[in-house]
Amino acid sequence: MLKSLIPTLMLLLTDPSGGTSSDELEQQIRMRLNQASDLAPFTIMLEAPSGHRLVHSVGEYRPDTETESASTSKLVTATVVLWYAERKLINLQDTPQTYLPYWPSNGNLAEITLSQLLSFTSGLNNAPDCINNPFTQFAECVEQIPGLNPSPREPGTQFYYGSAHMQVAGAMLITALGVEDWHAVFNRFKSETQLFQTSRYAKPSTANPRLAGGMIWTAEEYLAFLKALSGGQVLNQNSTSLLLTDRLTNAEIVNSPSRSSYQEDWHYGYGVWLECVAQTFNCLAPYRYSSPGAWGAYPFWDTEYNYLGILARESKLPGASRDSVLLFRDIANLVAEWSSLNQTVTASESD
């Protein structure tokens, strides 16, 4: 059970008007993180607008430790698809039957768009077991998806957090590019952006990568991705806006881990959560955007206080994702103040 992370000493030191220095705030953050030893091992990396970083590890975990991503992959996959869409190699309004010969050409299945696949509003709520089978081929597994969803709801009317949507999106992109598999898709992205150089989609296997949750990455590479994404170095301004736009304004939320884990009504963009600490979504921009994974990894981009971060952790225990989010929330006020004190690059940092 998550230990209390709010000692009385810390409560005396959180007044932003008290002149607390950046170094003192870092010390407070590290003290709180050390008290979360029951969640170890983990590493947290934070970056302020100035580029100043706070890196802290508890237990045998480091920024270069390889981590099974679980759902942190979703933000990466959506970004990769948008990156190719910018290059006019696929269109967000394309439908699966444009690329997949087995896809139905009539009914609601034929109305699904790539945009709806990336926002989990396609109506493809049923996923085949083969998505988690390492001995299946990716293309063969995707071919089972329309048969498992013969009469989906009208696309765009429901949000269902699941894996089938992104498998279809990936199959469409593979065919659109005329390449053999998702690895060729990702390798071109890696080569041209110089991101995720050692990361890969390898779960459940390289032959059958799960695009919504099959990456293996390191914290330092994921943070570099967040920095490039937030700095406009991966996607242009329009594509970044598309990525972060709320896609659930008119959709019924049928399956959402934010509701089951936190009793909170988060909304969704393309592969990314728009966090909202409320039972009914009532949050206005700016948001904290995030993509937490079931094993406890938690990347985030806070546009209110302008910091980036990732909590790298791999736990197969129930509630690992929830524990990580709550761990970060316990230090979030301190991190906001720390970021505010590190808004610009100092002379020493720029040398």
Coordinates of C-alpha atoms in Angstrom, one line a residue:
M1 CA 0.0 0.0 0.0
L2 CA 1.3 3.5 -0.9
K3 CA 2.9 5.0 2.2
S4 CA 2.0 8.5 3.3
L5 CA 4.3 10.9 1.4
I6 CA 3.4 14.1 3.2
P7 CA 5.5 14.5 6.4
T8 CA 4.9 17.5 8.6
L9 CA 8.3 18.9 7.8
M10 CA 7.3 19.2 4.1
L11 CA 4.1 21.0 4.9
L12 CA 6.1 23.8 6.5
L13 CA 8.1 24.4 3.3
T14 CA 5.6 24.7 0.5
D15 CA 4.7 28.3 0.7
P16 CA 5.9 29.8 -2.7
S17 CA 6.2 33.2 -1.1
G18 CA 8.8 32.0 1.4
G19 CA 11.8 32.4 -0.9
T20 CA 12.6 28.8 -1.2
S21 CA 15.5 28.3 -3.7
S22 CA 15.6 25.8 -6.5
D23 CA 18.2 23.7 -4.7
E24 CA 16.0 23.6 -1.6
L25 CA 13.0 22.5 -3.6
E26 CA 15.0 19.8 -5.2
Q27 CA 16.0 18.5 -1.8
Q28 CA 12.4 18.5 -0.7
I29 CA 11.4 16.6 -3.8
R30 CA 14.1 14.0 -3.3
M31 CA 13.1 13.5 0.3
R32 CA 9.5 12.8 -0.6
L33 CA 10.5 10.4 -3.4
N34 CA 12.8 8.5 -1.0
Q35 CA 9.8 7.9 1.2
A36 CA 8.1 6.0 -1.6
S37 CA 10.6 3.2 -1.3
D38 CA 7.6 0.7 -1.3
L39 CA 7.2 1.6 -5.0
A40 CA 10.9 1.0 -5.8
P41 CA 12.7 0.6 -8.0
F42 CA 12.0 3.7 -10.1
T43 CA 13.6 6.7 -11.7
I44 CA 12.0 10.1 -12.2
M45 CA 13.4 12.7 -14.7
L46 CA 12.1 16.2 -14.7
E47 CA 13.0 19.0 -17.1
A48 CA 12.2 22.7 -16.5
P49 CA 11.9 25.3 -19.4
S50 CA 15.5 26.3 -18.9
G51 CA 16.6 22.8 -19.7
H52 CA 17.6 22.3 -16.1
R53 CA 16.9 18.7 -15.0
L54 CA 16.2 16.9 -11.8
V55 CA 17.0 13.2 -12.0
H56 CA 16.3 10.9 -9.0
S57 CA 16.4 7.1 -8.6
V58 CA 15.1 5.0 -5.8
G59 CA 16.5 1.4 -5.9
E60 CA 18.2 -0.2 -8.8
Y61 CA 16.7 1.8 -11.6
R62 CA 18.5 4.3 -13.8
P63 CA 17.7 6.7 -16.7
D64 CA 19.1 4.1 -19.2
T65 CA 17.2 1.1 -17.7
E66 CA 15.1 -0.5 -20.4
T67 CA 11.4 -0.4 -19.5
E68 CA 8.4 -2.2 -20.9
S69 CA 6.1 0.6 -21.9
A70 CA 2.6 -0.7 -21.6
S71 CA 0.3 2.2 -22.6
T72 CA 3.1 4.8 -22.8
S73 CA 3.4 3.5 -26.3
K74 CA 0.2 5.1 -27.3
L75 CA 1.5 8.7 -27.4
V76 CA 4.5 7.6 -29.5
T77 CA 2.4 5.6 -32.0
A78 CA 0.0 8.5 -32.5
T79 CA 2.9 10.9 -33.0
V80 CA 4.5 8.6 -35.6
V81 CA 1.2 8.4 -37.5
L82 CA 0.8 12.2 -37.5
W83 CA 4.5 12.6 -38.5
Y84 CA 3.7 10.6 -41.7
A85 CA 0.4 12.4 -42.2
E86 CA 2.4 15.7 -42.3
R87 CA 4.3 14.3 -45.2
K88 CA 1.1 13.5 -47.1
L89 CA 1.8 9.8 -47.0
I90 CA -1.5 9.1 -45.2
N91 CA -4.5 11.2 -44.4
L92 CA -6.4 11.3 -41.1
Q93 CA -9.7 11.0 -42.9
D94 CA -8.6 7.8 -44.7
T95 CA -10.7 4.7 -44.0
P96 CA -9.3 1.2 -43.5
Q97 CA -10.6 -0.3 -46.7
T98 CA -8.5 2.2 -48.7
Y99 CA -5.5 0.1 -47.6
L100 CA -6.7 -3.2 -46.3
P101 CA -8.4 -5.4 -48.9
Y102 CA -10.3 -7.6 -46.4
W103 CA -11.9 -4.6 -44.7
P104 CA -15.7 -4.2 -45.3
S105 CA -16.7 -1.5 -47.8
N106 CA -20.1 -0.7 -46.3
G107 CA -21.7 -0.3 -42.9
N108 CA -20.2 1.4 -39.9
L109 CA -16.8 -0.4 -40.3
A110 CA -16.4 1.4 -43.6
E111 CA -17.0 4.8 -42.0
I112 CA -14.1 4.5 -39.6
T113 CA -11.4 7.1 -40.1
L114 CA -7.7 7.1 -39.1
S115 CA -8.5 10.0 -36.8
Q116 CA -11.1 8.0 -34.9
L117 CA -8.7 5.1 -34.6
L118 CA -6.1 7.3 -33.0
S119 CA -8.7 8.7 -30.6
F120 CA -10.2 5.3 -29.7
T121 CA -13.6 6.4 -30.9
S122 CA -13.7 4.0 -33.9
G123 CA -16.2 1.6 -32.4
L124 CA -13.6 -1.3 -32.5
N125 CA -14.2 -2.3 -28.9
N126 CA -13.3 -5.9 -29.3
A127 CA -9.7 -7.0 -29.7
P128 CA -8.5 -10.5 -30.7
D129 CA -6.5 -12.6 -28.3
C130 CA -3.7 -12.7 -30.8
I131 CA -2.7 -9.1 -30.0
N132 CA -1.0 -10.6 -27.0
N133 CA 0.4 -13.7 -28.8
P134 CA 4.1 -13.5 -29.6
F135 CA 3.8 -16.3 -32.1
T136 CA 1.3 -14.6 -34.4
Q137 CA 2.1 -12.3 -37.3
F138 CA 1.0 -8.7 -37.0
A139 CA -0.9 -8.6 -40.3
E140 CA -2.7 -11.9 -39.7
C141 CA -3.8 -10.7 -36.3
V142 CA -5.2 -7.4 -37.6
E143 CA -7.2 -9.2 -40.2
Q144 CA -9.3 -10.8 -37.3
I145 CA -10.4 -7.4 -36.0
P146 CA -13.3 -6.6 -38.3
G147 CA -14.8 -10.0 -37.8
L148 CA -14.9 -9.4 -34.0
N149 CA -16.6 -6.1 -34.5
P150 CA -19.2 -6.9 -37.2
S151 CA -21.7 -4.2 -36.1
P152 CA -19.9 -1.4 -34.2
R153 CA -21.6 1.7 -33.0
E154 CA -21.4 4.7 -35.3
P155 CA -17.8 5.8 -35.4
G156 CA -17.1 8.9 -33.2
T157 CA -19.9 8.2 -30.8
Q158 CA -18.1 6.1 -28.2
F159 CA -14.7 6.1 -26.5
Y160 CA -13.3 2.7 -25.7
Y161 CA -9.7 2.5 -24.4
G162 CA -8.3 -0.6 -26.0
S163 CA -5.7 -2.0 -28.3
A164 CA -7.6 -2.8 -31.5
H165 CA -7.8 0.8 -32.8
M166 CA -4.0 1.3 -33.1
Q167 CA -3.3 -2.1 -34.6
V168 CA -5.6 -1.1 -37.5
A169 CA -4.0 2.3 -37.8
G170 CA -0.6 0.7 -38.0
A171 CA -1.7 -1.7 -40.6
M172 CA -3.0 1.2 -42.7
L173 CA 0.2 3.1 -42.4
I174 CA 2.4 0.0 -43.3
T175 CA 0.4 -0.5 -46.5
A176 CA 0.3 3.2 -47.3
L177 CA 4.1 3.4 -47.2
G178 CA 4.6 0.1 -49.0
V179 CA 6.9 -1.3 -46.4
E180 CA 7.1 -4.8 -44.8
D181 CA 6.2 -4.1 -41.2
W182 CA 5.9 -1.6 -38.4
H183 CA 9.6 -1.7 -37.7
A184 CA 10.3 -0.2 -41.1
V185 CA 7.7 2.5 -40.3
F186 CA 9.3 3.3 -36.9
N187 CA 12.9 3.0 -38.2
R188 CA 12.4 5.8 -40.7
F189 CA 10.9 8.0 -38.0
K190 CA 13.8 7.2 -35.7
S191 CA 16.4 7.9 -38.5
E192 CA 14.9 11.3 -39.5
T193 CA 14.1 12.5 -36.0
Q194 CA 17.1 11.0 -34.2
L195 CA 14.7 9.9 -31.4
F196 CA 14.4 6.6 -29.6
Q197 CA 17.6 5.3 -31.0
T198 CA 17.7 2.1 -28.9
S199 CA 13.9 1.8 -28.3
R200 CA 11.8 -0.6 -30.2
Y201 CA 8.4 -2.2 -30.4
A202 CA 9.0 -5.7 -29.1
K203 CA 6.0 -6.9 -27.1
P204 CA 4.5 -9.4 -27.3
S205 CA 7.1 -10.0 -30.1
T206 CA 8.9 -8.2 -32.9
A207 CA 6.8 -10.2 -35.4
N208 CA 3.6 -9.1 -33.7
P209 CA 4.2 -5.7 -32.0
R210 CA 1.4 -4.2 -29.9
L211 CA 1.3 -0.6 -31.0
A212 CA -0.8 0.6 -28.1
G213 CA 1.5 -1.0 -25.5
G214 CA 4.5 -2.9 -26.8
M215 CA 7.5 -0.5 -26.8
I216 CA 10.6 -1.0 -24.8
W217 CA 12.4 2.3 -24.1
T218 CA 14.6 4.1 -21.6
A219 CA 13.6 7.1 -19.6
E220 CA 16.2 9.3 -21.1
E221 CA 15.0 8.5 -24.6
Y222 CA 11.4 9.1 -23.7
L223 CA 12.1 12.4 -22.1
A224 CA 14.1 13.4 -25.2
F225 CA 11.0 12.6 -27.2
L226 CA 8.8 14.7 -25.0
K227 CA 11.3 17.6 -25.2
A228 CA 11.3 17.4 -29.0
L229 CA 7.6 17.1 -29.2
S230 CA 6.9 20.0 -26.9
G231 CA 9.5 22.1 -28.7
G232 CA 7.9 21.7 -32.1
Q233 CA 10.8 19.6 -33.4
V234 CA 8.8 16.5 -34.2
L235 CA 5.4 17.8 -35.4
N236 CA 4.5 21.2 -36.8
Q237 CA 2.2 23.5 -34.8
N238 CA -1.0 22.2 -36.6
S239 CA -0.2 18.6 -36.0
T240 CA 0.7 19.1 -32.4
S241 CA -2.6 20.9 -31.9
L242 CA -4.4 17.9 -33.5
L243 CA -2.6 15.5 -31.2
L244 CA -3.7 17.4 -28.1
T245 CA -7.2 18.4 -29.1
D246 CA -10.0 16.9 -26.9
R247 CA -11.7 14.2 -29.0
L248 CA -14.4 13.2 -26.5
T249 CA -16.6 16.2 -26.5
N250 CA -19.4 14.3 -28.2
A251 CA -18.5 10.7 -27.4
E252 CA -20.0 8.4 -24.7
I253 CA -17.2 7.1 -22.5
V254 CA -17.6 3.4 -22.4
N255 CA -14.2 2.2 -21.1
S256 CA -11.8 4.5 -19.3
P257 CA -9.1 3.6 -16.8
S258 CA -9.1 7.1 -15.4
R259 CA -12.7 6.5 -14.2
S260 CA -12.0 3.0 -12.8
S261 CA -8.6 3.9 -11.2
Y262 CA -9.1 7.5 -10.0
Q263 CA -12.9 8.2 -10.3
E264 CA -11.9 11.1 -12.5
D265 CA -13.1 12.1 -16.0
W266 CA -10.0 12.5 -18.1
H267 CA -10.5 13.2 -21.8
Y268 CA -8.4 12.0 -24.8
G269 CA -6.6 13.4 -27.8
Y270 CA -4.6 11.2 -30.2
G271 CA -2.9 8.6 -28.0
V272 CA -2.7 11.1 -25.1
W273 CA -4.7 11.8 -21.9
L274 CA -6.0 15.3 -21.0
E275 CA -5.9 14.9 -17.2
C276 CA -8.7 16.4 -15.2
V277 CA -9.0 16.0 -11.4
A278 CA -12.8 16.0 -11.4
Q279 CA -15.6 13.4 -11.5
T280 CA -17.1 15.3 -14.5
F281 CA -14.7 16.8 -17.1
N282 CA -14.6 20.5 -16.4
C283 CA -11.0 21.4 -17.1
L284 CA -10.0 24.2 -19.4
A285 CA -6.6 24.6 -21.0
P286 CA -3.8 24.4 -20.0
Y287 CA -3.8 20.7 -19.2
R288 CA -1.3 18.1 -18.1
Y289 CA -1.0 15.7 -21.0
S290 CA 0.1 12.2 -20.1
S291 CA 0.3 8.6 -21.2
P292 CA 0.5 6.4 -18.1
G293 CA 1.2 2.7 -18.5
A294 CA -0.2 -0.3 -16.6
W295 CA 3.2 -1.3 -15.3
G296 CA 3.7 2.1 -13.6
A297 CA 5.6 4.2 -16.2
Y298 CA 4.2 7.7 -16.4
P299 CA 5.3 10.3 -19.0
F300 CA 3.8 13.8 -18.7
W301 CA 3.8 17.3 -20.2
D302 CA 2.6 20.1 -18.0
T303 CA 1.7 23.1 -20.1
E304 CA 0.6 25.2 -17.2
Y305 CA 4.0 25.2 -15.4
N306 CA 6.0 24.3 -18.6
Y307 CA 7.8 21.2 -17.4
L308 CA 8.2 17.7 -18.8
G309 CA 8.8 14.5 -16.9
I310 CA 8.8 10.8 -16.9
L311 CA 8.5 8.4 -14.0
A312 CA 10.1 5.1 -15.2
R313 CA 9.0 2.0 -13.4
E314 CA 8.1 -1.5 -14.3
S315 CA 5.9 -3.3 -11.8
K316 CA 3.5 -6.1 -12.6
L317 CA 1.5 -5.5 -9.3
P318 CA -2.1 -4.4 -9.5
G319 CA -2.5 -0.7 -9.3
A320 CA 1.0 0.2 -10.4
S321 CA -0.2 2.9 -12.8
R322 CA -2.4 4.5 -10.1
D323 CA 0.4 4.4 -7.6
S324 CA 2.8 6.2 -9.9
V325 CA 0.3 8.9 -10.8
L326 CA -0.4 9.5 -7.1
L327 CA 3.3 9.5 -6.3
F328 CA 3.8 12.3 -8.8
R329 CA 0.8 14.2 -7.6
D330 CA 2.3 14.3 -4.1
I331 CA 5.3 16.3 -5.4
A332 CA 3.5 18.2 -8.2
N333 CA 3.2 21.5 -6.2
L334 CA 6.9 21.4 -5.4
V335 CA 7.7 20.6 -9.1
A336 CA 5.5 23.5 -10.3
E337 CA 7.4 25.9 -8.0
W338 CA 10.8 24.3 -9.0
S339 CA 9.8 24.8 -12.7
S340 CA 8.8 28.4 -12.1
L341 CA 12.3 29.1 -10.6
N342 CA 13.9 27.5 -13.7
Q343 CA 12.1 29.3 -16.5
T344 CA 15.1 30.7 -18.3
V345 CA 18.6 29.5 -19.1
T346 CA 21.2 31.1 -16.8
A347 CA 24.6 32.2 -18.0
S348 CA 26.3 29.2 -16.3
E349 CA 23.8 26.8 -17.9
S350 CA 24.3 28.3 -21.4
D351 CA 28.1 28.1 -21.3

